[in-house]
CSV table of C-alpha atoms and ligand atoms in Angstrom, one decimal:
chain,number,residue,atom,x,y,z
M,11,MET,CA,10.9,-23.9,8.5
M,12,ILE,CA,8.7,-26.8,8.6
M,13,ARG,CA,10.7,-30.0,8.7
M,14,PRO,CA,9.2,-33.4,7.8
M,15,THR,CA,10.2,-35.1,11.1
M,16,ALA,CA,8.2,-37.6,13.0
M,17,GLY,CA,5.3,-36.3,15.1
M,18,THR,CA,5.8,-32.7,13.9
M,19,ALA,CA,5.3,-31.7,10.2
M,20,ASN,CA,4.6,-35.4,9.4
M,21,GLY,CA,1.4,-35.2,11.1
M,22,ASP,CA,0.9,-38.4,13.2
M,23,GLY,CA,4.5,-39.4,13.0
M,24,ASN,CA,3.8,-42.3,10.8
M,25,GLY,CA,5.8,-40.9,8.0
M,26,ASP,CA,2.9,-39.6,5.8
M,27,THR,CA,2.9,-36.3,4.2
M,28,PRO,CA,1.7,-33.6,6.8
M,29,THR,CA,-2.0,-32.8,6.2
M,30,LEU,CA,-3.3,-29.2,5.8
M,31,ALA,CA,-4.5,-28.9,9.4
M,32,THR,CA,-1.0,-30.0,10.5
M,33,LEU,CA,0.7,-27.6,8.4
M,34,ARG,CA,-1.5,-24.7,9.5
M,35,ARG,CA,-1.1,-25.4,13.0
M,36,ILE,CA,2.8,-25.6,12.9
M,37,ALA,CA,3.2,-22.7,10.6
M,38,ARG,CA,1.1,-20.4,12.9
M,39,GLU,CA,3.4,-21.5,15.9
M,40,GLN,CA,6.5,-21.0,13.9
M,41,LEU,CA,5.5,-17.6,12.7
M,42,ALA,CA,4.4,-16.5,16.2
M,43,GLU,CA,7.7,-17.7,17.6
M,44,ALA,CA,9.4,-15.6,14.7
M,45,GLY,CA,7.5,-12.5,15.9
M,46,SER,CA,4.7,-12.2,13.2
M,47,GLU,CA,1.9,-10.0,14.6
M,48,SER,CA,-0.5,-12.0,12.5
M,49,PRO,CA,0.7,-15.6,12.5
M,50,ALA,CA,-2.6,-17.3,11.4
M,51,ALA,CA,-3.4,-15.0,8.5
M,52,ASP,CA,0.2,-15.0,7.3
M,53,ALA,CA,0.2,-18.8,7.5
M,54,ASP,CA,-3.1,-19.1,5.7
M,55,ALA,CA,-2.1,-16.6,3.0
M,56,LEU,CA,1.2,-18.3,2.2
M,57,LEU,CA,-0.7,-21.9,2.3
M,58,ALA,CA,-3.2,-20.6,-0.1
M,59,HIS,CA,-0.5,-19.1,-2.5
M,60,ALA,CA,1.5,-22.5,-2.5
M,61,LEU,CA,-1.6,-24.5,-3.4
M,62,GLY,CA,-3.4,-22.2,-5.6
M,63,ARG,CA,-6.5,-22.5,-3.5
M,64,ASP,CA,-8.4,-20.2,-1.2
M,65,ARG,CA,-8.9,-20.4,2.6
M,66,SER,CA,-12.4,-22.3,2.3
M,67,PHE,CA,-10.6,-25.3,0.7
M,68,PHE,CA,-8.5,-25.5,4.2
M,69,LEU,CA,-11.6,-25.6,6.1
M,70,ALA,CA,-13.5,-28.0,3.9
M,71,HIS,CA,-10.5,-30.4,3.4
M,72,PRO,CA,-8.3,-30.4,6.6
M,73,GLU,CA,-7.0,-33.9,5.8
M,74,TYR,CA,-5.6,-32.8,2.4
M,75,ALA,CA,-2.1,-33.8,1.9
M,76,PRO,CA,-0.2,-31.4,-0.2
M,77,THR,CA,2.0,-32.8,-3.1
M,78,PRO,CA,5.7,-32.6,-2.8
M,79,GLN,CA,5.7,-29.3,-5.1
M,80,GLU,CA,3.1,-27.8,-3.0
M,81,LEU,CA,5.0,-28.6,0.2
M,82,ALA,CA,8.2,-27.4,-1.2
M,83,ALA,CA,6.9,-24.0,-2.2
M,84,PHE,CA,5.2,-23.6,1.1
M,85,ARG,CA,8.3,-24.4,3.1
M,86,GLN,CA,10.3,-21.8,1.2
M,87,SER,CA,7.9,-19.0,1.5
M,88,LEU,CA,7.5,-20.0,5.3
M,89,ALA,CA,11.3,-19.8,5.7
M,90,ARG,CA,11.4,-16.3,4.0
M,91,ARG,CA,8.4,-15.1,6.2
M,92,ARG,CA,10.2,-16.2,9.3
M,93,ALA,CA,13.1,-14.3,8.3
M,94,GLY,CA,11.0,-11.1,8.2
M,95,GLU,CA,10.2,-10.8,4.5
M,96,PRO,CA,6.7,-9.1,4.0
M,97,VAL,CA,3.9,-11.4,3.0
M,98,ALA,CA,3.0,-9.0,0.2
M,99,HIS,CA,6.5,-9.6,-1.4
M,100,LEU,CA,6.2,-13.5,-0.9
M,101,LEU,CA,2.7,-13.5,-2.7
M,102,GLY,CA,3.6,-10.7,-5.0
M,103,TRP,CA,0.4,-8.8,-4.6
M,104,ARG,CA,-1.5,-6.9,-2.1
M,105,GLY,CA,-5.3,-6.0,-1.9
M,106,PHE,CA,-5.8,-2.2,-1.6
M,107,TRP,CA,-9.5,-0.7,-1.7
M,108,THR,CA,-11.2,-2.9,-4.2
M,109,LEU,CA,-8.2,-3.7,-6.2
M,110,GLU,CA,-5.6,-6.4,-6.2
M,111,LEU,CA,-2.3,-4.8,-6.9
M,112,ARG,CA,1.2,-6.3,-8.0
M,113,VAL,CA,3.9,-5.1,-5.6
M,114,THR,CA,7.6,-5.7,-5.7
M,115,ALA,CA,10.5,-4.8,-3.5
M,116,ASP,CA,10.7,-1.7,-5.7
M,117,THR,CA,7.4,-0.2,-4.4
M,118,LEU,CA,5.8,0.7,-1.0
M,119,ILE,CA,3.4,-1.9,0.1
M,120,PRO,CA,0.0,-0.1,0.1
M,121,ARG,CA,-1.2,0.3,3.5
M,122,PRO,CA,-4.9,0.1,4.9
M,123,GLU,CA,-4.5,3.8,6.3
M,124,THR,CA,-4.1,5.1,2.8
M,125,GLU,CA,-7.5,4.2,1.9
M,126,LEU,CA,-8.6,6.9,4.2
M,127,LEU,CA,-7.1,9.2,1.6
M,128,VAL,CA,-9.2,7.6,-1.4
M,129,GLU,CA,-12.4,7.8,0.8
M,130,ALA,CA,-11.5,11.6,1.6
M,131,ALA,CA,-10.8,12.4,-2.0
M,132,LEU,CA,-14.2,10.8,-3.3
M,133,ALA,CA,-16.0,12.7,-0.5
M,134,ARG,CA,-14.6,16.0,-1.9
M,135,LEU,CA,-15.3,15.7,-5.7
M,136,ASP,CA,-18.3,14.5,-7.4
M,137,CYS,CA,-17.5,11.1,-9.2
M,138,ARG,CA,-20.1,11.7,-11.9
M,139,HIS,CA,-18.5,14.9,-13.2
M,140,PRO,CA,-15.2,15.1,-15.1
M,141,ALA,CA,-12.3,16.3,-13.0
M,142,ARG,CA,-8.5,16.4,-13.3
M,143,VAL,CA,-6.7,14.6,-10.5
M,144,LEU,CA,-3.0,14.4,-9.8
M,145,ASP,CA,-1.4,11.7,-7.6
M,146,LEU,CA,2.2,12.6,-6.5
M,147,GLY,CA,4.5,9.5,-5.7
M,148,THR,CA,2.2,6.9,-6.9
M,149,GLY,CA,4.2,3.9,-6.1
M,150,SER,CA,2.3,0.7,-7.2
M,151,GLY,CA,-0.4,3.1,-8.4
M,152,ALA,CA,-2.6,2.2,-5.7
M,153,ILE,CA,-4.3,5.7,-5.0
M,154,ALA,CA,-4.7,6.8,-8.6
M,155,LEU,CA,-5.9,3.3,-9.9
M,156,ALA,CA,-8.4,3.2,-6.9
M,157,LEU,CA,-9.8,6.7,-7.8
M,158,ALA,CA,-9.9,5.9,-11.7
M,159,ASP,CA,-11.7,2.5,-11.1
M,160,GLU,CA,-14.2,4.4,-8.9
M,161,CYS,CA,-14.8,7.4,-11.0
M,162,PRO,CA,-14.6,6.7,-14.7
M,163,ALA,CA,-15.3,10.4,-15.5
M,164,TRP,CA,-11.9,11.5,-13.8
M,165,ARG,CA,-8.7,11.7,-15.6
M,166,LEU,CA,-5.7,11.0,-13.5
M,167,THR,CA,-2.0,11.8,-13.8
M,168,ALA,CA,0.3,9.8,-11.6
M,169,VAL,CA,3.9,11.0,-11.1
M,170,GLU,CA,6.7,8.8,-9.6
M,171,ALA,CA,10.3,9.3,-9.4
M,172,SER,CA,11.3,5.6,-9.3
M,173,GLN,CA,11.4,4.1,-13.0
M,174,ALA,CA,11.3,0.6,-11.2
M,175,ALA,CA,8.1,1.5,-9.2
M,176,LEU,CA,6.5,3.2,-12.3
M,177,ALA,CA,7.0,-0.2,-14.3
M,178,VAL,CA,5.0,-1.9,-11.7
M,179,ALA,CA,2.3,0.8,-11.6
M,180,ARG,CA,2.1,0.5,-15.4
M,181,ASP,CA,1.7,-3.2,-15.1
M,182,ASN,CA,-1.2,-2.8,-12.7
M,183,ALA,CA,-2.9,-0.1,-14.9
M,184,GLN,CA,-2.7,-2.5,-17.9
M,185,ARG,CA,-4.0,-5.5,-15.9
M,186,LEU,CA,-6.8,-3.4,-14.3
M,187,ALA,CA,-7.7,-1.9,-17.9
M,188,LEU,CA,-7.3,1.6,-16.5
M,189,THR,CA,-4.7,2.9,-18.9
M,190,ASP,CA,-7.0,5.1,-20.8
M,191,ARG,CA,-7.9,7.0,-17.4
M,192,VAL,CA,-4.5,7.1,-15.7
M,193,GLN,CA,-1.5,8.6,-17.2
M,194,LEU,CA,1.6,7.4,-15.5
M,195,VAL,CA,4.8,9.8,-15.7
M,196,HIS,CA,8.3,9.9,-14.3
M,197,GLY,CA,9.6,12.7,-12.6
M,198,ALA,CA,10.2,14.6,-9.3
M,199,TRP,CA,6.9,15.9,-7.9
M,200,TYR,CA,5.5,18.8,-10.0
M,201,ALA,CA,8.2,18.7,-12.6
M,202,PRO,CA,6.5,16.5,-15.0
M,203,VAL,CA,3.2,18.6,-14.8
M,204,ALA,CA,4.7,22.1,-15.2
M,205,GLY,CA,1.9,24.7,-16.2
M,206,GLN,CA,-1.1,22.1,-15.6
M,207,ARG,CA,-3.7,22.5,-13.1
M,208,PHE,CA,-5.9,20.0,-11.2
M,209,ASP,CA,-9.2,20.0,-9.4
M,210,LEU,CA,-7.7,17.5,-6.9
M,211,ILE,CA,-4.2,16.7,-5.9
M,212,VAL,CA,-3.5,13.6,-3.7
M,213,SER,CA,-0.3,12.2,-2.1
M,214,ASN,CA,1.1,9.8,0.2
M,215,PRO,CA,4.7,10.9,0.2
M,216,PRO,CA,7.8,9.6,2.1
M,217,TYR,CA,7.1,11.1,5.6
M,218,VAL,CA,9.3,9.3,8.1
M,219,GLY,CA,12.4,10.8,9.8
M,220,GLU,CA,15.6,9.4,8.6
M,221,GLN,CA,16.6,8.5,12.3
M,222,GLU,CA,13.3,7.0,13.3
M,223,PRO,CA,13.5,3.5,15.0
M,224,GLU,CA,10.5,2.3,13.2
M,225,LEU,CA,12.7,1.9,10.1
M,226,THR,CA,14.5,-1.1,11.7
M,227,GLU,CA,11.1,-3.0,12.3
M,228,GLY,CA,8.7,-5.2,10.4
M,229,ASP,CA,8.0,-4.8,6.6
M,230,VAL,CA,9.7,-1.5,6.3
M,231,ARG,CA,13.2,-3.1,6.5
M,232,PHE,CA,12.3,-4.6,3.1
M,233,GLU,CA,10.7,-1.5,1.3
M,234,PRO,CA,12.7,1.2,-0.7
M,235,ARG,CA,14.2,4.0,1.7
M,236,SER,CA,13.3,6.4,-1.0
M,237,ALA,CA,9.6,5.5,-0.5
M,238,LEU,CA,9.8,6.1,3.2
M,239,THR,CA,12.1,8.9,4.4
M,240,ALA,CA,12.2,12.5,4.0
M,241,GLY,CA,14.7,14.5,5.9
M,242,THR,CA,15.3,14.6,9.6
M,243,ASP,CA,11.8,15.6,10.6
M,244,GLY,CA,10.0,13.6,7.7
M,245,LEU,CA,8.5,16.7,6.4
M,246,ASP,CA,10.7,17.6,3.5
M,247,ASP,CA,8.5,16.3,0.8
M,248,LEU,CA,5.4,17.5,2.2
M,249,ARG,CA,6.9,20.9,2.4
M,250,VAL,CA,7.5,21.0,-1.3
M,251,ILE,CA,4.2,19.4,-2.2
M,252,ILE,CA,2.2,21.6,0.0
M,253,ASN,CA,4.0,24.7,-0.8
M,254,GLU,CA,3.8,24.1,-4.6
M,255,ALA,CA,0.3,23.0,-4.9
M,256,PRO,CA,-1.3,26.3,-5.2
M,257,GLY,CA,0.4,26.8,-8.4
M,258,HIS,CA,-1.2,23.6,-9.7
M,259,LEU,CA,-4.7,23.7,-8.3
M,260,THR,CA,-7.7,25.2,-10.0
M,261,ALA,CA,-10.0,27.7,-8.0
M,262,ARG,CA,-11.5,25.9,-5.1
M,263,GLY,CA,-9.4,22.7,-5.9
M,264,TRP,CA,-8.4,20.3,-3.1
M,265,LEU,CA,-5.1,19.1,-1.7
M,266,LEU,CA,-5.1,15.9,0.3
M,267,VAL,CA,-1.8,14.4,1.8
M,268,GLU,CA,-1.3,11.5,4.1
M,269,HIS,CA,1.3,12.1,6.9
M,270,GLY,CA,2.6,10.4,10.2
M,271,TYR,CA,0.4,10.3,13.3
M,272,ARG,CA,2.5,12.9,15.1
M,273,GLN,CA,2.7,15.3,12.2
M,274,GLY,CA,-0.9,16.6,12.1
M,275,ALA,CA,-0.3,20.0,13.6
M,276,ALA,CA,2.9,20.7,11.7
M,277,VAL,CA,1.3,19.8,8.3
M,278,ARG,CA,-1.8,21.8,9.1
M,279,ALA,CA,0.6,24.8,9.8
M,280,LEU,CA,2.1,24.3,6.3
M,281,PHE,CA,-1.3,24.2,4.7
M,282,THR,CA,-2.2,27.3,6.4
M,283,GLY,CA,1.1,29.0,5.6
M,284,ALA,CA,0.6,28.0,1.8
M,285,GLY,CA,-2.8,30.0,2.0
M,286,PHE,CA,-5.2,27.1,2.0
M,287,ALA,CA,-8.8,27.4,3.4
M,288,SER,CA,-10.9,24.8,5.1
M,289,VAL,CA,-7.8,22.9,6.5
M,290,ALA,CA,-8.6,20.0,8.6
M,291,THR,CA,-7.1,16.6,9.6
M,292,LEU,CA,-8.8,13.4,9.6
M,293,GLN,CA,-8.2,10.4,11.9
M,294,ASP,CA,-7.6,6.6,10.6
M,295,LEU,CA,-9.3,3.8,12.2
M,296,ALA,CA,-6.8,3.6,15.1
M,297,GLY,CA,-7.9,7.2,15.9
M,298,HIS,CA,-4.4,8.7,14.6
M,299,ASP,CA,-4.1,11.9,12.7
M,300,ARG,CA,-3.5,10.6,9.2
M,301,VAL,CA,-4.7,12.7,6.3
M,302,THR,CA,-4.7,16.6,6.1
M,303,LEU,CA,-6.6,18.6,3.5
M,304,GLY,CA,-7.2,22.0,2.4
M,305,ARG,CA,-8.9,24.0,-0.5
M,306,GLN,CA,-7.5,26.6,-2.8
M,307,PRO,CA,-9.2,29.9,-2.3
M,308,ARG,CA,-11.0,31.4,-5.1
H,429,SAM,C1,5.1,6.4,0.7
H,429,SAM,S1,5.3,5.8,-0.9
H,429,SAM,C2,3.6,5.9,-1.5
H,429,SAM,C3,3.4,4.9,-2.8
H,429,SAM,C4,1.9,4.9,-3.1
H,429,SAM,N1,1.3,6.1,-3.4
H,429,SAM,C5,0.9,4.3,-1.9
H,429,SAM,O1,0.3,5.0,-1.2
H,429,SAM,O2,1.2,3.0,-1.7
H,429,SAM,C6,5.8,7.4,-1.6
H,429,SAM,C7,6.3,7.3,-3.1
H,429,SAM,O3,6.8,8.5,-3.5
H,429,SAM,C8,7.9,8.3,-4.5
H,429,SAM,N2,8.8,9.5,-4.5
H,429,SAM,C9,9.7,9.8,-3.6
H,429,SAM,N3,10.3,11.0,-4.0
H,429,SAM,C10,9.6,11.3,-5.1
H,429,SAM,C11,9.7,12.6,-5.8
H,429,SAM,N4,10.7,13.5,-5.6
H,429,SAM,N5,8.9,12.7,-6.9
H,429,SAM,C12,7.9,11.8,-7.3
H,429,SAM,N6,7.9,10.6,-6.4
H,429,SAM,C13,8.6,10.5,-5.5
H,429,SAM,C14,8.5,7.0,-3.8
H,429,SAM,O4,9.3,6.4,-4.9
H,429,SAM,C15,7.2,6.2,-3.6
H,429,SAM,O5,6.9,5.4,-4.6
């Protein structure tokens, strides 16, 4: 936590309120020490939030001395970040695709890797033509809302098992004025859409093995376990989603799923076993297997 002691957070040690430049420097140092992988970006995001200003203000006014209220808000969020809380939880939102989404401790924090799933979906169906699209495990609504925003002609159904996450998705859909394109429904995987077929099914389901060490590191420690884990090998939910997809796809319809970087071969085998054609895995920006897709035969 930044403490107003002489020569540190008090800037020049003369008892004045610390300037923005001083606060940024000290916050970066403290966050780096606390193990943040992006101390500069974290410090600026928290400072921008506390001040209600954007980063260009810091650059233009390094000498600005925050008010006591701004300083208190910043100190509080900095202390929580140093204790490991995700920046997205402290800000209450996360950017995804072209949208700003509200996120809470009840939702997964949308990841940049998941934008590959959005991109791959947009590459497979023509945005200009009406289509029925299903998003399984919508969380904050990230994938469904991004697709609905890009393609006004599409009609999305988004399923979520957590009522608390669904409330956040509803809030996002309302704020983004997308409620007429996205129907948000509560339930387990295909149960709420029994008897319905879709041109495209997308899902970023839980896919981490229950004993994986990554569950004890970074932001995931603060995210709902039910959004992350799926049995010992992480594939329990993917098995259900892939095996039951043919009964919910139109002829030539597509299924696209996100998965862990070591699960590409296993997920392709599940697609093939379920009778899918054109099965392929796409790599994320880090070059890791991330999204596998397949097409329902005629
Ligand atoms: C990895 S998160 C993905 C959230 C969001 N789609 C995203 O990409 O940010 C998986 C989501 O699936 C939901 N989920 C878990 N089991 C489910 C089930 N049986 N039926 C529907 N949703 C489920 C979780 O609550 C969580 O919101």
